[in-house]
Amino acid sequence: MKIVQTIAELRDCLSTFKRPAFVPTMGNLHDGHIALVTQAKPQGDVTVSSIFVNRLQFAPHEDFDTYPRTLDADAERLKAAGCDVLFAPREKDLYPEPQTYKVHPSSELADILEGHFRPGFFIGVSTVVFKLFSCVFAGKPEGVAAFGKKDYQQLMVIRRMVQQFALPIEIMAGETQRAPDGLALSSRNGYLSPEQRLEAVQLSIALKALGEAAKAPGAADLASLEEQAMQTLARRGWKPDYLTVRRRADLQPPRGGAATAEPLVVLGAARLGTTRLIDNLEI
Ligand code: PAF
């Protein structure tokens, strides 16, 4: 596996390939990232991953400085998974000057849920992903990029961006990988104390319970079920931002409640101590 830092080196490495398969990450890789590499690899003629902790998607009070950086171990895992090229730019390689041109995703998708609680987050994500796509795919007839469903809204924002800008990139979705107890794998799980790690699975349990309650015959209205689900977590010491049932198509509340025939997803974000966890479940 080749490890490159600059955009020029990356483009040079990829020059003879026609359909890169790309997995962008912020590093501190877990089985979820590796599953994306395994899934994407057969879809392209060269497999590329990136590791870049993107300052643009962190608010000043968030964990940019402490985000785990484990490049050597990550490179080993990527190599073992069959990745051909690792793009690990320094900040000055990707942002040699302040990134003042940005991608602003449409607010009806990007200003709700995660975007509501993390203002500007999806501008930062869309901008870096657009730029990484430009580094990997510029001049290629086509390509494929893989994103995990764990970041459900992010996946949708990227799909729309690719569609709106007519980028010749197929977006693949990887299923959320979970620990044996059901906790969704996330680099931020490493922030949890042993006690918090035991408690953390309660987020996915609450989402499952909310999904079942919403689908039960004669269910109460969604708003009260969502409120109850948040209270359940709050009583256990969590600080929930949202637990909500939405349409998979656009993440808006289902018209006519959960009895709708439209495919739905239950999404949640909550803080356990200082660690903010997100998860979701398609129902
Ligand atoms: O999901 C992530 O790890 C990041 O948001 C991404 C897509 C690599 C952009 O920085």
Coordinates of C-alpha atoms and ligand atoms in Angstrom, one line a residue:
M1 CA 0.0 0.0 0.0
K2 CA 1.3 3.4 -1.0
I3 CA 0.9 6.2 1.6
V4 CA 0.9 9.7 0.1
Q5 CA 0.4 13.2 1.7
T6 CA 0.0 15.6 -1.2
I7 CA -2.7 15.9 -3.8
A8 CA -0.1 15.8 -6.5
E9 CA 1.3 12.5 -5.2
L10 CA -2.2 11.1 -4.9
R11 CA -3.1 12.0 -8.5
D12 CA 0.2 10.6 -9.7
C13 CA -0.5 7.2 -8.0
L14 CA -4.0 7.1 -9.5
S15 CA -3.1 8.3 -13.0
T16 CA -3.4 4.9 -14.7
F17 CA -6.7 3.9 -13.1
K18 CA -10.1 4.5 -14.5
R19 CA -12.5 3.7 -11.6
P20 CA -11.2 4.4 -8.1
A21 CA -13.1 2.9 -5.1
F22 CA -12.7 5.4 -2.3
V23 CA -13.4 5.3 1.4
P24 CA -12.9 8.7 3.2
T25 CA -12.3 8.5 6.9
M26 CA -11.0 10.6 9.8
G27 CA -8.9 7.7 11.0
N28 CA -8.9 5.7 14.3
L29 CA -10.3 3.0 12.1
H30 CA -12.7 0.3 13.4
D31 CA -14.4 -2.7 11.8
G32 CA -17.0 -0.4 10.3
H33 CA -14.4 1.4 8.2
I34 CA -12.7 -1.9 7.2
A35 CA -16.1 -3.3 6.1
L36 CA -16.5 -0.3 3.9
V37 CA -13.1 -0.9 2.3
T38 CA -13.9 -4.6 1.8
Q39 CA -17.3 -3.6 0.2
A40 CA -15.9 -0.9 -2.0
K41 CA -12.7 -2.8 -3.2
P42 CA -14.4 -5.1 -5.8
Q43 CA -16.2 -2.1 -7.3
G44 CA -13.2 -0.2 -8.5
D45 CA -9.8 -0.8 -10.3
V46 CA -7.9 0.7 -7.4
T47 CA -8.8 1.1 -3.7
V48 CA -8.1 4.4 -2.0
S49 CA -8.8 5.5 1.6
S50 CA -8.2 8.9 3.1
I51 CA -7.4 9.8 6.7
F52 CA -8.0 13.5 7.5
V53 CA -9.4 15.0 10.7
N54 CA -11.3 17.8 9.0
R55 CA -11.3 21.0 11.1
L56 CA -14.1 22.5 9.1
Q57 CA -16.7 20.1 10.5
F58 CA -15.9 20.7 14.2
A59 CA -17.4 23.6 16.1
P60 CA -14.8 25.5 18.3
H61 CA -16.1 23.7 21.5
E62 CA -16.0 20.2 19.9
D63 CA -13.3 17.5 20.0
F64 CA -11.1 18.5 17.0
D65 CA -7.9 18.7 19.2
T66 CA -8.6 15.5 21.1
Y67 CA -10.0 13.4 18.2
P68 CA -7.9 10.2 18.2
R69 CA -5.1 10.1 15.7
T70 CA -3.7 6.6 15.2
L71 CA -2.1 6.8 11.7
D72 CA 0.3 3.8 12.0
A73 CA -2.3 1.4 13.3
D74 CA -4.8 2.6 10.8
A75 CA -2.3 2.1 7.9
E76 CA -1.7 -1.5 9.0
R77 CA -5.4 -2.2 9.1
L78 CA -6.0 -0.7 5.6
K79 CA -3.1 -2.6 4.2
A80 CA -4.4 -5.9 5.6
A81 CA -7.9 -5.0 4.1
G82 CA -6.4 -4.7 0.6
C83 CA -6.3 -0.9 0.3
D84 CA -3.9 0.2 -2.4
V85 CA -3.4 3.9 -1.7
L86 CA -3.7 5.8 1.6
F87 CA -4.1 9.5 1.3
A88 CA -3.2 11.1 4.6
P89 CA -2.8 14.8 3.9
R90 CA -1.5 17.3 6.5
E91 CA -3.7 20.3 6.9
K92 CA -1.5 22.4 4.7
D93 CA -1.8 19.8 1.9
L94 CA -5.6 19.9 1.8
Y95 CA -6.1 23.5 2.9
P96 CA -3.0 25.4 1.8
E97 CA -5.0 28.5 2.2
P98 CA -8.2 29.1 4.2
Q99 CA -11.0 27.2 2.5
T100 CA -13.3 30.1 1.8
Y101 CA -15.2 28.4 -1.0
K102 CA -17.6 26.0 0.6
V103 CA -20.4 23.6 -0.3
H104 CA -23.7 24.6 1.3
P105 CA -26.1 21.6 1.3
S106 CA -29.8 22.4 1.1
S107 CA -31.1 23.5 4.5
E108 CA -34.2 21.2 4.5
L109 CA -31.8 18.3 4.8
A110 CA -28.7 19.7 6.4
D111 CA -30.2 22.0 9.0
I112 CA -32.3 19.4 10.8
L113 CA -31.3 16.7 13.3
E114 CA -27.4 16.7 13.3
G115 CA -27.3 20.0 11.5
H116 CA -29.6 21.6 14.0
F117 CA -27.5 20.5 17.0
R118 CA -24.1 21.0 15.1
P119 CA -24.7 24.1 13.0
G120 CA -22.3 24.2 10.0
F121 CA -21.4 20.5 10.4
F122 CA -22.7 19.5 7.0
I123 CA -21.1 22.5 5.3
G124 CA -17.8 21.2 6.7
V125 CA -18.5 17.6 5.7
S126 CA -19.7 18.5 2.2
T127 CA -16.8 20.8 1.6
V128 CA -14.1 18.3 2.5
V129 CA -15.8 15.4 0.8
F130 CA -16.2 17.5 -2.4
K131 CA -12.5 18.4 -2.2
L132 CA -11.5 14.8 -1.5
F133 CA -13.6 13.7 -4.4
S134 CA -11.8 16.2 -6.6
C135 CA -8.4 14.9 -5.4
V136 CA -9.3 11.3 -6.1
F137 CA -11.7 11.4 -9.0
A138 CA -10.9 14.5 -11.1
G139 CA -10.3 13.3 -14.7
K140 CA -11.7 9.8 -14.1
P141 CA -14.7 8.7 -16.2
E142 CA -16.3 7.3 -13.0
G143 CA -15.7 6.1 -9.5
V144 CA -17.3 4.7 -6.4
A145 CA -17.2 6.0 -2.8
A146 CA -18.5 4.2 0.3
F147 CA -20.0 5.8 3.4
G148 CA -21.5 4.1 6.5
K149 CA -25.2 4.2 7.4
K150 CA -24.2 4.9 11.0
D151 CA -23.9 8.5 9.8
Y152 CA -27.3 8.3 8.1
Q153 CA -27.9 12.0 7.5
Q154 CA -24.3 12.4 6.3
L155 CA -24.8 9.6 3.7
M156 CA -28.0 11.4 2.5
V157 CA -26.3 14.8 2.3
I158 CA -23.4 13.3 0.2
R159 CA -25.8 11.4 -2.1
R160 CA -27.7 14.7 -2.8
M161 CA -24.5 16.6 -3.4
V162 CA -23.3 14.0 -5.9
Q163 CA -26.7 14.1 -7.6
Q164 CA -27.0 17.9 -7.7
F165 CA -23.4 18.4 -9.0
A166 CA -23.8 15.5 -11.5
L167 CA -20.6 13.9 -10.2
P168 CA -19.9 10.6 -11.9
I169 CA -19.5 8.8 -8.6
E170 CA -21.6 5.9 -7.3
I171 CA -22.3 6.2 -3.6
M172 CA -22.3 2.9 -1.7
A173 CA -23.9 2.6 1.7
G174 CA -22.3 0.3 4.3
E175 CA -24.4 -1.3 7.1
T176 CA -23.6 -0.1 10.6
Q177 CA -21.2 -2.5 12.4
R178 CA -22.0 -3.2 16.0
A179 CA -20.2 -4.6 19.1
P180 CA -21.6 -7.9 20.4
D181 CA -23.9 -6.0 22.8
G182 CA -25.4 -3.9 20.0
L183 CA -23.4 -0.6 20.4
A184 CA -22.8 0.9 17.0
L185 CA -19.0 1.1 16.3
S186 CA -17.7 4.6 16.4
S187 CA -14.3 6.2 17.0
R188 CA -15.9 8.3 19.7
N189 CA -16.7 5.1 21.7
G190 CA -13.1 5.2 22.8
Y191 CA -13.9 8.3 24.9
L192 CA -16.2 6.2 27.2
S193 CA -15.2 5.1 30.7
P194 CA -15.8 1.3 31.4
E195 CA -19.1 2.2 33.1
Q196 CA -20.2 4.4 30.3
R197 CA -19.3 1.8 27.8
L198 CA -21.7 -0.7 29.5
E199 CA -24.4 2.0 29.5
A200 CA -23.8 3.1 25.9
V201 CA -25.8 0.3 24.3
Q202 CA -29.0 1.9 25.8
L203 CA -29.1 4.3 22.9
S204 CA -29.6 1.5 20.4
I205 CA -32.1 -0.2 22.8
A206 CA -34.1 3.1 23.1
L207 CA -34.2 3.5 19.3
K208 CA -35.4 -0.1 18.8
A209 CA -38.0 0.4 21.5
L210 CA -39.2 3.7 19.9
G211 CA -39.4 2.0 16.5
E212 CA -41.5 -0.9 17.9
A213 CA -43.8 1.5 19.9
A214 CA -44.3 3.6 16.8
K215 CA -45.2 0.6 14.6
A216 CA -47.5 -1.0 17.2
P217 CA -51.2 -1.1 16.3
G218 CA -53.0 1.8 18.0
A219 CA -49.7 3.6 18.8
A220 CA -49.8 7.0 20.5
D221 CA -48.8 10.0 18.4
L222 CA -45.1 10.1 17.4
A223 CA -44.3 13.2 19.3
S224 CA -45.3 11.7 22.6
L225 CA -43.5 8.4 21.9
E226 CA -40.3 10.4 21.0
E227 CA -40.6 12.4 24.2
Q228 CA -41.0 9.2 26.3
A229 CA -38.0 7.7 24.6
M230 CA -35.9 10.8 25.4
Q231 CA -37.1 10.8 29.0
T232 CA -36.2 7.1 29.4
L233 CA -32.6 7.9 28.4
A234 CA -32.6 11.1 30.5
R235 CA -33.6 9.1 33.6
R236 CA -30.6 6.9 33.0
G237 CA -28.3 10.0 33.1
W238 CA -28.1 10.8 29.4
K239 CA -28.6 14.2 27.8
P240 CA -30.6 13.4 24.6
D241 CA -30.5 15.8 21.7
Y242 CA -33.2 13.9 19.7
L243 CA -34.8 10.5 19.3
T244 CA -37.1 10.6 16.4
V245 CA -38.9 8.7 13.7
R246 CA -38.4 10.1 10.2
R247 CA -39.0 9.2 6.5
R248 CA -36.0 7.5 5.0
A249 CA -36.5 9.5 1.8
D250 CA -35.9 13.0 3.2
L251 CA -35.6 12.7 7.0
Q252 CA -38.9 14.7 7.5
P253 CA -41.5 13.5 10.0
P254 CA -43.9 11.0 8.3
R255 CA -47.2 12.5 7.2
G256 CA -49.9 10.6 9.0
G257 CA -47.5 9.3 11.7
A258 CA -45.7 5.9 11.8
A259 CA -48.7 4.1 10.3
T260 CA -47.5 5.4 6.9
A261 CA -46.5 2.8 4.3
E262 CA -43.3 4.9 3.6
P263 CA -40.0 3.4 4.7
L264 CA -38.9 5.0 8.0
V265 CA -35.8 5.3 10.1
V266 CA -35.4 6.0 13.8
L267 CA -32.5 8.3 14.5
G268 CA -31.0 9.4 17.8
A269 CA -28.2 11.5 19.3
A270 CA -27.5 11.8 23.0
R271 CA -24.7 12.7 25.3
L272 CA -23.3 10.3 27.9
G273 CA -21.0 12.3 30.1
T274 CA -19.1 14.4 27.6
T275 CA -19.3 11.9 24.8
R276 CA -22.0 12.5 22.1
L277 CA -23.2 9.3 20.4
I278 CA -25.4 8.9 17.4
D279 CA -27.2 5.8 16.0
N280 CA -30.1 4.9 13.8
L281 CA -32.3 2.0 12.9
E282 CA -34.3 1.5 9.7
I283 CA -37.7 0.2 10.5
Ligands
PAF1 O1 -17.6 10.2 8.5 C1 -16.5 10.7 8.6 O2 -15.5 10.1 9.1 C2 -16.3 12.2 8.1 O3 -17.4 13.0 8.3 C3 -15.8 12.2 6.6 C4 -16.9 11.7 5.7 C5 -14.5 11.4 6.4 C6 -15.5 13.7 6.2 O4 -14.6 14.2 7.0

